[in-house]
Short mmCIF file of N, CA and C in Angstrom, two decimals:
data_model
loop_
_atom_site.label_atom_id
_atom_site.label_comp_id
_atom_site.label_asym_id
_atom_site.label_seq_id
_atom_site.Cartn_x
_atom_site.Cartn_y
_atom_site.Cartn_z
N UNK Q 1 -28.12 37.44 -28.38
CA UNK Q 1 -27.04 38.10 -27.66
C UNK Q 1 -27.46 39.51 -27.26
N UNK Q 2 -28.53 40.01 -27.87
CA UNK Q 2 -28.96 41.37 -27.54
C UNK Q 2 -29.45 41.49 -26.11
N UNK Q 3 -30.16 40.46 -25.60
CA UNK Q 3 -30.70 40.55 -24.26
C UNK Q 3 -29.73 40.04 -23.20
N UNK Q 4 -28.59 39.50 -23.58
CA UNK Q 4 -27.59 39.00 -22.64
C UNK Q 4 -26.51 40.06 -22.50
N UNK Q 5 -26.30 40.51 -21.27
CA UNK Q 5 -25.27 41.52 -21.00
C UNK Q 5 -24.03 40.81 -20.48
N UNK Q 6 -22.91 41.04 -21.14
CA UNK Q 6 -21.64 40.44 -20.73
C UNK Q 6 -20.64 41.53 -20.41
N UNK Q 7 -19.77 41.22 -19.45
CA UNK Q 7 -18.68 42.15 -19.16
C UNK Q 7 -17.65 42.04 -20.28
N UNK Q 8 -16.68 42.91 -20.26
CA UNK Q 8 -15.64 42.90 -21.29
C UNK Q 8 -14.88 41.57 -21.29
N UNK Q 9 -14.54 41.08 -20.11
CA UNK Q 9 -13.80 39.80 -20.02
C UNK Q 9 -14.66 38.63 -20.46
N UNK Q 10 -15.95 38.65 -20.08
CA UNK Q 10 -16.84 37.58 -20.51
C UNK Q 10 -17.00 37.60 -22.02
N UNK Q 11 -17.11 38.79 -22.59
CA UNK Q 11 -17.23 38.92 -24.05
C UNK Q 11 -15.97 38.39 -24.74
N UNK Q 12 -14.80 38.69 -24.16
CA UNK Q 12 -13.53 38.20 -24.71
C UNK Q 12 -13.52 36.67 -24.72
N UNK Q 13 -13.89 36.05 -23.61
CA UNK Q 13 -13.91 34.58 -23.53
C UNK Q 13 -14.93 34.01 -24.51
N UNK Q 14 -16.11 34.61 -24.57
CA UNK Q 14 -17.14 34.12 -25.46
C UNK Q 14 -16.68 34.20 -26.91
N UNK Q 15 -16.06 35.32 -27.29
CA UNK Q 15 -15.55 35.46 -28.67
C UNK Q 15 -14.46 34.44 -28.96
N UNK Q 16 -13.63 34.14 -27.97
CA UNK Q 16 -12.58 33.14 -28.13
C UNK Q 16 -13.19 31.77 -28.41
N UNK Q 17 -14.25 31.42 -27.67
CA UNK Q 17 -14.91 30.13 -27.87
C UNK Q 17 -15.68 30.09 -29.19
N UNK Q 18 -16.26 31.21 -29.60
CA UNK Q 18 -16.96 31.27 -30.89
C UNK Q 18 -15.97 31.02 -32.02
N UNK Q 19 -14.81 31.66 -31.94
CA UNK Q 19 -13.78 31.47 -32.97
C UNK Q 19 -13.31 30.01 -33.00
N UNK Q 20 -13.14 29.42 -31.83
CA UNK Q 20 -12.73 28.02 -31.77
C UNK Q 20 -13.80 27.12 -32.37
N UNK Q 21 -15.07 27.43 -32.11
CA UNK Q 21 -16.17 26.62 -32.66
C UNK Q 21 -16.22 26.73 -34.18
N UNK Q 22 -15.93 27.90 -34.71
CA UNK Q 22 -15.90 28.06 -36.18
C UNK Q 22 -14.81 27.20 -36.80
N UNK Q 23 -13.72 27.03 -36.07
CA UNK Q 23 -12.61 26.21 -36.56
C UNK Q 23 -12.76 24.75 -36.19
N UNK Q 24 -13.86 24.39 -35.54
CA UNK Q 24 -14.09 23.00 -35.14
C UNK Q 24 -13.21 22.56 -33.99
N UNK Q 25 -12.83 23.47 -33.13
CA UNK Q 25 -11.94 23.15 -32.02
C UNK Q 25 -12.66 23.40 -30.70
N UNK Q 26 -12.03 22.93 -29.64
CA UNK Q 26 -12.47 23.30 -28.30
C UNK Q 26 -11.30 23.99 -27.63
N UNK Q 27 -11.58 24.67 -26.54
CA UNK Q 27 -10.55 25.44 -25.87
C UNK Q 27 -10.24 24.79 -24.54
N UNK Q 28 -8.97 24.51 -24.29
CA UNK Q 28 -8.55 23.89 -23.05
C UNK Q 28 -8.28 24.95 -22.00
N UNK Q 29 -8.34 24.54 -20.75
CA UNK Q 29 -8.16 25.45 -19.64
C UNK Q 29 -6.83 26.17 -19.65
N UNK Q 30 -5.74 25.47 -20.06
CA UNK Q 30 -4.42 26.12 -20.05
C UNK Q 30 -4.35 27.24 -21.09
N UNK Q 31 -5.05 27.08 -22.21
CA UNK Q 31 -5.07 28.15 -23.22
C UNK Q 31 -5.81 29.37 -22.67
N UNK Q 32 -6.89 29.12 -21.95
CA UNK Q 32 -7.64 30.23 -21.37
C UNK Q 32 -6.78 30.99 -20.36
N UNK Q 33 -6.03 30.26 -19.55
CA UNK Q 33 -5.17 30.92 -18.57
C UNK Q 33 -4.07 31.71 -19.27
N UNK Q 34 -3.55 31.18 -20.39
CA UNK Q 34 -2.54 31.91 -21.15
C UNK Q 34 -3.11 33.20 -21.72
N UNK Q 35 -4.39 33.17 -22.11
CA UNK Q 35 -5.04 34.35 -22.67
C UNK Q 35 -5.55 35.29 -21.59
N UNK Q 36 -5.27 35.00 -20.33
CA UNK Q 36 -5.62 35.89 -19.24
C UNK Q 36 -7.06 35.77 -18.75
N UNK Q 37 -7.73 34.66 -19.03
CA UNK Q 37 -9.10 34.47 -18.58
C UNK Q 37 -9.08 33.87 -17.17
N UNK Q 38 -9.86 34.44 -16.26
CA UNK Q 38 -9.89 33.94 -14.90
C UNK Q 38 -11.03 32.94 -14.72
N UNK Q 39 -10.93 32.13 -13.70
CA UNK Q 39 -11.91 31.08 -13.45
C UNK Q 39 -13.31 31.66 -13.22
N UNK Q 40 -13.40 32.81 -12.55
CA UNK Q 40 -14.73 33.37 -12.28
C UNK Q 40 -15.42 33.82 -13.57
N UNK Q 41 -14.65 34.18 -14.59
CA UNK Q 41 -15.24 34.54 -15.88
C UNK Q 41 -15.83 33.30 -16.53
N UNK Q 42 -15.11 32.20 -16.45
CA UNK Q 42 -15.61 30.93 -16.99
C UNK Q 42 -16.87 30.52 -16.24
N UNK Q 43 -16.84 30.63 -14.91
CA UNK Q 43 -18.00 30.25 -14.09
C UNK Q 43 -19.22 31.09 -14.43
N UNK Q 44 -19.02 32.37 -14.70
CA UNK Q 44 -20.15 33.24 -15.03
C UNK Q 44 -20.81 32.81 -16.34
N UNK Q 45 -20.01 32.43 -17.33
CA UNK Q 45 -20.58 31.99 -18.61
C UNK Q 45 -21.23 30.62 -18.49
N UNK Q 46 -20.68 29.76 -17.62
CA UNK Q 46 -21.31 28.45 -17.37
C UNK Q 46 -22.66 28.66 -16.70
N UNK Q 47 -22.72 29.57 -15.71
CA UNK Q 47 -23.96 29.87 -15.00
C UNK Q 47 -25.04 30.39 -15.95
N UNK Q 48 -24.65 31.15 -16.93
CA UNK Q 48 -25.60 31.69 -17.90
C UNK Q 48 -25.98 30.67 -18.97
N UNK Q 49 -25.28 29.55 -18.98
CA UNK Q 49 -25.60 28.49 -19.92
C UNK Q 49 -25.02 28.71 -21.30
N UNK Q 50 -24.03 29.57 -21.44
CA UNK Q 50 -23.45 29.86 -22.74
C UNK Q 50 -22.32 28.90 -23.11
N UNK Q 51 -21.60 28.39 -22.11
CA UNK Q 51 -20.53 27.42 -22.38
C UNK Q 51 -20.69 26.24 -21.45
N UNK Q 52 -20.04 25.15 -21.80
CA UNK Q 52 -20.07 23.95 -20.96
C UNK Q 52 -18.76 23.21 -21.11
N UNK Q 53 -18.47 22.40 -20.11
CA UNK Q 53 -17.25 21.61 -20.14
C UNK Q 53 -17.53 20.32 -20.89
N UNK Q 54 -16.57 19.92 -21.69
CA UNK Q 54 -16.65 18.62 -22.36
C UNK Q 54 -15.32 17.92 -22.13
N UNK Q 55 -15.23 16.67 -22.59
CA UNK Q 55 -13.97 15.96 -22.41
C UNK Q 55 -12.85 16.55 -23.26
N UNK Q 56 -13.19 17.36 -24.29
CA UNK Q 56 -12.16 18.02 -25.09
C UNK Q 56 -11.78 19.40 -24.54
N UNK Q 57 -12.50 19.92 -23.56
CA UNK Q 57 -12.23 21.25 -23.02
C UNK Q 57 -13.51 22.05 -22.95
N UNK Q 58 -13.42 23.35 -23.02
CA UNK Q 58 -14.60 24.22 -22.97
C UNK Q 58 -15.15 24.42 -24.37
N UNK Q 59 -16.47 24.26 -24.50
CA UNK Q 59 -17.14 24.43 -25.79
C UNK Q 59 -18.40 25.27 -25.57
N UNK Q 60 -18.96 25.76 -26.67
CA UNK Q 60 -20.21 26.51 -26.59
C UNK Q 60 -21.36 25.54 -26.34
N UNK Q 61 -22.29 25.94 -25.49
CA UNK Q 61 -23.49 25.14 -25.27
C UNK Q 61 -24.48 25.46 -26.40
N UNK Q 62 -25.64 24.82 -26.37
CA UNK Q 62 -26.66 25.08 -27.39
C UNK Q 62 -27.08 26.56 -27.34
N UNK Q 63 -27.29 27.08 -26.14
CA UNK Q 63 -27.66 28.50 -26.00
C UNK Q 63 -26.52 29.39 -26.47
N UNK Q 64 -25.30 28.98 -26.23
CA UNK Q 64 -24.14 29.74 -26.67
C UNK Q 64 -24.03 29.77 -28.18
N UNK Q 65 -24.35 28.63 -28.83
CA UNK Q 65 -24.32 28.60 -30.30
C UNK Q 65 -25.42 29.49 -30.88
N UNK Q 66 -26.59 29.52 -30.23
CA UNK Q 66 -27.66 30.40 -30.69
C UNK Q 66 -27.26 31.86 -30.53
N UNK Q 67 -26.66 32.17 -29.40
CA UNK Q 67 -26.22 33.55 -29.17
C UNK Q 67 -25.12 33.92 -30.15
N UNK Q 68 -24.22 32.99 -30.45
CA UNK Q 68 -23.15 33.26 -31.41
C UNK Q 68 -23.73 33.44 -32.81
N UNK Q 69 -24.77 32.69 -33.14
CA UNK Q 69 -25.43 32.83 -34.44
C UNK Q 69 -26.05 34.20 -34.59
N UNK Q 70 -26.54 34.77 -33.51
CA UNK Q 70 -27.12 36.11 -33.56
C UNK Q 70 -26.04 37.16 -33.79
N UNK Q 71 -24.79 36.84 -33.43
CA UNK Q 71 -23.69 37.79 -33.60
C UNK Q 71 -23.10 37.75 -35.00
N UNK Q 72 -23.37 36.69 -35.77
CA UNK Q 72 -22.71 36.50 -37.06
C UNK Q 72 -23.57 37.06 -38.19
N UNK Q 73 -22.99 37.86 -39.03
CA UNK Q 73 -23.69 38.41 -40.19
C UNK Q 73 -23.78 37.33 -41.26
N UNK Q 74 -24.48 37.63 -42.34
CA UNK Q 74 -24.70 36.64 -43.40
C UNK Q 74 -23.39 36.17 -44.02
N UNK Q 75 -22.44 37.06 -44.21
CA UNK Q 75 -21.18 36.70 -44.86
C UNK Q 75 -20.21 35.98 -43.92
N UNK Q 76 -20.59 35.76 -42.68
CA UNK Q 76 -19.72 35.04 -41.76
C UNK Q 76 -18.85 35.95 -40.92
N UNK Q 77 -18.84 37.24 -41.21
CA UNK Q 77 -18.08 38.19 -40.40
C UNK Q 77 -18.88 38.53 -39.16
N UNK Q 78 -18.23 38.64 -38.03
CA UNK Q 78 -18.97 39.09 -36.84
C UNK Q 78 -19.53 40.49 -37.08
N UNK Q 79 -20.75 40.72 -36.62
CA UNK Q 79 -21.39 42.02 -36.86
C UNK Q 79 -20.60 43.16 -36.26
N UNK Q 80 -19.99 42.92 -35.13
CA UNK Q 80 -19.25 44.00 -34.49
C UNK Q 80 -18.10 44.47 -35.37
N UNK Q 81 -17.52 43.57 -36.15
CA UNK Q 81 -16.43 43.95 -37.03
C UNK Q 81 -16.95 44.47 -38.37
N UNK Q 82 -18.06 43.90 -38.85
CA UNK Q 82 -18.57 44.27 -40.16
C UNK Q 82 -19.19 45.66 -40.16
N UNK Q 83 -19.81 46.08 -39.06
CA UNK Q 83 -20.52 47.35 -39.07
C UNK Q 83 -19.69 48.52 -38.55
N UNK Q 84 -18.56 48.28 -37.96
CA UNK Q 84 -17.79 49.36 -37.36
C UNK Q 84 -16.47 49.59 -38.10
N UNK Q 85 -16.55 49.77 -39.39
CA UNK Q 85 -15.34 50.06 -40.15
C UNK Q 85 -14.94 51.51 -39.90
N UNK Q 86 -13.70 51.71 -39.53
CA UNK Q 86 -13.22 53.06 -39.25
C UNK Q 86 -12.86 53.76 -40.55
N UNK Q 87 -13.21 55.03 -40.65
CA UNK Q 87 -12.84 55.77 -41.86
C UNK Q 87 -11.32 55.99 -41.90
N UNK Q 88 -10.80 56.08 -43.09
CA UNK Q 88 -9.37 56.30 -43.25
C UNK Q 88 -9.02 57.70 -42.76
N UNK Q 89 -7.85 57.82 -42.13
CA UNK Q 89 -7.43 59.12 -41.62
C UNK Q 89 -6.96 59.99 -42.78
N UNK Q 90 -7.35 61.26 -42.70
CA UNK Q 90 -6.95 62.22 -43.72
C UNK Q 90 -5.53 62.67 -43.42
N UNK Q 91 -4.73 62.77 -44.45
CA UNK Q 91 -3.36 63.24 -44.27
C UNK Q 91 -3.39 64.70 -43.83
N UNK Q 92 -2.48 65.05 -42.95
CA UNK Q 92 -2.44 66.41 -42.42
C UNK Q 92 -1.96 67.38 -43.48
N UNK Q 93 -2.66 68.51 -43.59
CA UNK Q 93 -2.23 69.58 -44.48
C UNK Q 93 -1.31 70.50 -43.68
N UNK Q 94 -0.02 70.39 -43.90
CA UNK Q 94 0.94 71.19 -43.14
C UNK Q 94 1.29 72.46 -43.89
N UNK Q 95 1.32 73.56 -43.15
CA UNK Q 95 1.67 74.86 -43.71
C UNK Q 95 2.89 75.40 -42.97
N UNK Q 96 3.59 76.32 -43.61
CA UNK Q 96 4.70 76.98 -42.93
C UNK Q 96 4.15 77.92 -41.88
N UNK Q 97 4.86 78.03 -40.79
CA UNK Q 97 4.48 78.92 -39.70
C UNK Q 97 4.55 80.37 -40.18
N UNK Q 98 3.62 81.21 -39.73
CA UNK Q 98 3.54 82.60 -40.18
C UNK Q 98 4.21 83.58 -39.23
N UNK Q 99 5.01 83.08 -38.28
CA UNK Q 99 5.59 84.00 -37.29
C UNK Q 99 6.67 84.89 -37.90
N UNK Q 100 7.44 84.37 -38.84
CA UNK Q 100 8.47 85.18 -39.50
C UNK Q 100 8.84 84.51 -40.82
N UNK Q 101 9.54 85.23 -41.65
CA UNK Q 101 9.91 84.68 -42.96
C UNK Q 101 10.96 83.60 -42.86
N UNK Q 102 11.80 83.65 -41.83
CA UNK Q 102 12.87 82.66 -41.72
C UNK Q 102 12.47 81.44 -40.90
N UNK Q 103 11.26 81.39 -40.39
CA UNK Q 103 10.80 80.23 -39.62
C UNK Q 103 10.42 79.10 -40.58
N UNK Q 104 10.97 77.94 -40.35
CA UNK Q 104 10.71 76.80 -41.22
C UNK Q 104 9.83 75.75 -40.57
N UNK Q 105 9.25 76.07 -39.42
CA UNK Q 105 8.39 75.12 -38.71
C UNK Q 105 7.12 74.87 -39.52
N UNK Q 106 6.64 73.62 -39.48
CA UNK Q 106 5.40 73.25 -40.16
C UNK Q 106 4.31 73.03 -39.13
N UNK Q 107 3.10 73.43 -39.48
CA UNK Q 107 1.99 73.31 -38.55
C UNK Q 107 0.69 73.18 -39.33
N UNK Q 108 -0.32 72.59 -38.70
CA UNK Q 108 -1.65 72.54 -39.30
C UNK Q 108 -2.35 73.88 -39.17
N UNK Q 109 -1.91 74.68 -38.23
CA UNK Q 109 -2.54 75.97 -37.94
C UNK Q 109 -1.73 77.10 -38.55
N UNK Q 110 -2.12 78.31 -38.23
CA UNK Q 110 -1.43 79.50 -38.73
C UNK Q 110 -0.02 79.58 -38.16
N UNK Q 111 0.11 79.29 -36.86
CA UNK Q 111 1.40 79.34 -36.19
C UNK Q 111 1.73 77.97 -35.62
N UNK Q 112 3.03 77.66 -35.53
CA UNK Q 112 3.48 76.48 -34.80
C UNK Q 112 3.26 76.76 -33.31
N UNK Q 113 3.23 75.72 -32.46
CA UNK Q 113 3.01 75.95 -31.03
C UNK Q 113 4.02 76.94 -30.45
N UNK Q 114 3.52 77.99 -29.80
CA UNK Q 114 4.36 79.01 -29.18
C UNK Q 114 4.80 80.11 -30.11
N UNK Q 115 4.62 79.93 -31.40
CA UNK Q 115 5.12 80.92 -32.36
C UNK Q 115 4.18 82.11 -32.51
N UNK Q 116 2.97 82.03 -32.00
CA UNK Q 116 2.10 83.21 -32.02
C UNK Q 116 2.67 84.29 -31.11
N UNK Q 117 3.18 83.90 -29.96
CA UNK Q 117 3.83 84.86 -29.07
C UNK Q 117 5.11 85.40 -29.71
N UNK Q 118 5.79 84.53 -30.43
CA UNK Q 118 7.00 84.97 -31.13
C UNK Q 118 6.66 86.05 -32.15
N UNK Q 119 5.57 85.84 -32.90
CA UNK Q 119 5.14 86.82 -33.89
C UNK Q 119 4.80 88.14 -33.21
N UNK Q 120 4.09 88.08 -32.07
CA UNK Q 120 3.71 89.31 -31.36
C UNK Q 120 4.96 90.08 -30.94
N UNK Q 121 5.97 89.38 -30.45
CA UNK Q 121 7.21 90.03 -30.05
C UNK Q 121 7.95 90.64 -31.22
N UNK Q 122 8.04 89.91 -32.31
CA UNK Q 122 8.72 90.41 -33.51
C UNK Q 122 8.01 91.66 -34.03
N UNK Q 123 6.68 91.60 -34.12
CA UNK Q 123 5.91 92.73 -34.64
C UNK Q 123 6.02 93.94 -33.72
N UNK Q 124 5.91 93.73 -32.42
CA UNK Q 124 6.01 94.84 -31.48
C UNK Q 124 7.34 95.55 -31.57
N UNK Q 125 8.42 94.78 -31.63
CA UNK Q 125 9.76 95.39 -31.74
C UNK Q 125 9.96 96.06 -33.10
N UNK Q 126 9.42 95.48 -34.15
CA UNK Q 126 9.56 96.05 -35.50
C UNK Q 126 8.86 97.41 -35.58
N UNK Q 127 7.66 97.50 -35.01
CA UNK Q 127 6.90 98.75 -35.04
C UNK Q 127 7.68 99.85 -34.34
N UNK Q 128 8.29 99.54 -33.19
CA UNK Q 128 9.07 100.55 -32.46
C UNK Q 128 10.33 100.91 -33.23
N UNK Q 129 11.00 99.92 -33.80
CA UNK Q 129 12.25 100.18 -34.53
C UNK Q 129 12.01 101.04 -35.77
N UNK Q 130 10.85 100.91 -36.40
CA UNK Q 130 10.55 101.67 -37.61
C UNK Q 130 9.73 102.92 -37.33
N UNK Q 131 9.58 103.27 -36.07
CA UNK Q 131 8.92 104.51 -35.65
C UNK Q 131 7.55 104.67 -36.30
N UNK Q 132 6.71 103.67 -36.19
CA UNK Q 132 5.36 103.76 -36.75
C UNK Q 132 4.55 104.79 -35.97
N UNK Q 133 3.78 105.60 -36.69
CA UNK Q 133 3.00 106.66 -36.03
C UNK Q 133 1.82 106.07 -35.25
N UNK Q 134 1.18 105.05 -35.80
CA UNK Q 134 0.04 104.41 -35.12
C UNK Q 134 0.35 102.91 -35.01
N UNK Q 135 0.97 102.49 -33.90
CA UNK Q 135 1.38 101.09 -33.78
C UNK Q 135 0.22 100.10 -33.92
N UNK Q 136 -0.93 100.42 -33.34
CA UNK Q 136 -2.06 99.49 -33.39
C UNK Q 136 -2.52 99.27 -34.82
N UNK Q 137 -2.66 100.33 -35.59
CA UNK Q 137 -3.10 100.20 -36.97
C UNK Q 137 -2.05 99.49 -37.83
N UNK Q 138 -0.79 99.78 -37.59
CA UNK Q 138 0.29 99.13 -38.35
C UNK Q 138 0.29 97.63 -38.10
N UNK Q 139 0.16 97.25 -36.84
CA UNK Q 139 0.15 95.82 -36.50
C UNK Q 139 -1.09 95.16 -37.09
N UNK Q 140 -2.24 95.81 -37.01
CA UNK Q 140 -3.47 95.24 -37.55
C UNK Q 140 -3.35 95.00 -39.06
N UNK Q 141 -2.73 95.93 -39.79
CA UNK Q 141 -2.57 95.77 -41.24
C UNK Q 141 -1.58 94.67 -41.58
N UNK Q 142 -0.55 94.50 -40.75
CA UNK Q 142 0.50 93.53 -41.06
C UNK Q 142 0.22 92.14 -40.49
N UNK Q 143 -0.83 92.01 -39.72
CA UNK Q 143 -1.16 90.71 -39.12
C UNK Q 143 -1.56 89.73 -40.20
N UNK Q 144 -1.16 88.46 -40.07
CA UNK Q 144 -1.58 87.47 -41.05
C UNK Q 144 -3.09 87.24 -40.97
N UNK Q 145 -3.67 86.82 -42.05
CA UNK Q 145 -5.10 86.54 -42.08
C UNK Q 145 -5.39 85.43 -41.08
N UNK Q 146 -6.35 85.66 -40.22
CA UNK Q 146 -6.71 84.66 -39.22
C UNK Q 146 -6.11 84.93 -37.86
N UNK Q 147 -5.31 85.99 -37.72
CA UNK Q 147 -4.75 86.32 -36.40
C UNK Q 147 -5.87 86.86 -35.52
N UNK Q 148 -5.91 86.42 -34.29
CA UNK Q 148 -6.99 86.82 -33.38
C UNK Q 148 -6.77 88.23 -32.85
N UNK Q 149 -7.84 88.81 -32.35
CA UNK Q 149 -7.76 90.15 -31.75
C UNK Q 149 -6.86 90.12 -30.52
N UNK Q 150 -6.89 89.03 -29.77
CA UNK Q 150 -6.04 88.92 -28.58
C UNK Q 150 -4.56 88.94 -28.97
N UNK Q 151 -4.23 88.29 -30.08
CA UNK Q 151 -2.84 88.27 -30.54
C UNK Q 151 -2.40 89.66 -31.00
N UNK Q 152 -3.28 90.36 -31.68
CA UNK Q 152 -2.96 91.73 -32.11
C UNK Q 152 -2.79 92.63 -30.89
N UNK Q 153 -3.67 92.47 -29.90
CA UNK Q 153 -3.55 93.26 -28.67
C UNK Q 153 -2.24 92.96 -27.95
N UNK Q 154 -1.82 91.70 -27.99
CA UNK Q 154 -0.55 91.34 -27.36
C UNK Q 154 0.62 92.02 -28.07
N UNK Q 155 0.58 92.05 -29.40
CA UNK Q 155 1.64 92.71 -30.16
C UNK Q 155 1.65 94.21 -29.87
N UNK Q 156 0.49 94.81 -29.69
CA UNK Q 156 0.42 96.24 -29.35
C UNK Q 156 1.02 96.47 -27.96
N UNK Q 157 0.73 95.56 -27.00
CA UNK Q 157 1.33 95.68 -25.66
C UNK Q 157 2.84 95.56 -25.73
N UNK Q 158 3.33 94.63 -26.54
CA UNK Q 158 4.79 94.47 -26.69
C UNK Q 158 5.38 95.75 -27.28
N UNK Q 159 4.69 96.33 -28.26
CA UNK Q 159 5.17 97.57 -28.87
C UNK Q 159 5.20 98.70 -27.84
N UNK Q 160 4.16 98.80 -27.02
CA UNK Q 160 4.12 99.85 -25.99
C UNK Q 160 5.25 99.65 -24.98
N UNK Q 161 5.48 98.41 -24.57
CA UNK Q 161 6.57 98.12 -23.62
C UNK Q 161 7.92 98.42 -24.25
N UNK Q 162 8.09 98.05 -25.52
CA UNK Q 162 9.36 98.30 -26.20
C UNK Q 162 9.58 99.81 -26.38
N UNK Q 163 8.51 100.56 -26.64
CA UNK Q 163 8.62 102.01 -26.78
C UNK Q 163 8.99 102.64 -25.44
N UNK Q 164 8.38 102.17 -24.36
CA UNK Q 164 8.71 102.70 -23.03
C UNK Q 164 10.16 102.39 -22.69
N UNK Q 165 10.61 101.21 -23.04
CA UNK Q 165 12.00 100.81 -22.79
C UNK Q 165 12.96 101.70 -23.59
N UNK Q 166 12.62 101.95 -24.85
CA UNK Q 166 13.47 102.80 -25.71
C UNK Q 166 13.51 104.23 -25.18
N UNK Q 167 12.36 104.74 -24.73
CA UNK Q 167 12.32 106.10 -24.16
C UNK Q 167 13.15 106.18 -22.88
N UNK Q 168 13.08 105.17 -22.05
CA UNK Q 168 13.86 105.16 -20.81
C UNK Q 168 15.35 105.10 -21.12
N UNK Q 169 15.72 104.36 -22.15
CA UNK Q 169 17.13 104.26 -22.54
C UNK Q 169 17.63 105.62 -23.03
N UNK Q 170 16.81 106.32 -23.83
CA UNK Q 170 17.19 107.66 -24.31
C UNK Q 170 17.35 108.62 -23.13
N UNK Q 171 16.46 108.54 -22.16
CA UNK Q 171 16.54 109.42 -21.00
C UNK Q 171 17.81 109.15 -20.19
N UNK Q 172 18.15 107.89 -20.02
CA UNK Q 172 19.38 107.54 -19.30
C UNK Q 172 20.61 108.05 -20.04
N UNK Q 173 20.60 107.90 -21.37
CA UNK Q 173 21.75 108.36 -22.16
C UNK Q 173 21.88 109.88 -22.12
N UNK Q 174 20.77 110.59 -22.15
CA UNK Q 174 20.84 112.05 -22.08
C UNK Q 174 21.28 112.52 -20.69
N UNK Q 175 20.92 111.78 -19.64
CA UNK Q 175 21.37 112.11 -18.29
C UNK Q 175 22.87 111.88 -18.15
N UNK Q 176 23.39 110.82 -18.77
CA UNK Q 176 24.83 110.54 -18.72
C UNK Q 176 25.61 111.60 -19.49
N UNK Q 177 25.07 112.04 -20.62
CA UNK Q 177 25.75 113.03 -21.45
C UNK Q 177 25.77 114.40 -20.77
N UNK Q 178 24.82 114.66 -19.95
CA UNK Q 178 24.75 115.98 -19.31
C UNK Q 178 25.55 116.06 -18.07
#
């Protein structure tokens, strides 16, 4: 079977006939049509000498039995199934989102999707509300472990914008009072 190249549909039909041969059966044309096999797929395998028509239906030819024997491992399992065992999936380690203390979202990462921007906004507004003397250093110290430089820079930008907004509000209020 190594030197014979089959398409996906031809391989499907061939495997169907191999399974039937193991069970001592033959496959009738109506079963093939039910399984979605087209006539040209059957013709291609007949042309290659892998299957032949008999009075009981479609069966493996001598060359087909040899090719099927090359596919079967010692224990009777097809090699394609015996050698390609998929590893078990590891359960996800979920952590609480680090954007705020009241956030209950679970994520595999530091933040839930979109919550990194939420953290930057919360930190920027907090720094302005608490009148931090050096917003960049305050945010850098309070950032969770693993926060990127881009995220810290975003929080600093939010703090600068919030400070400008607060200054503009104070100026408007002093203009109204005067």
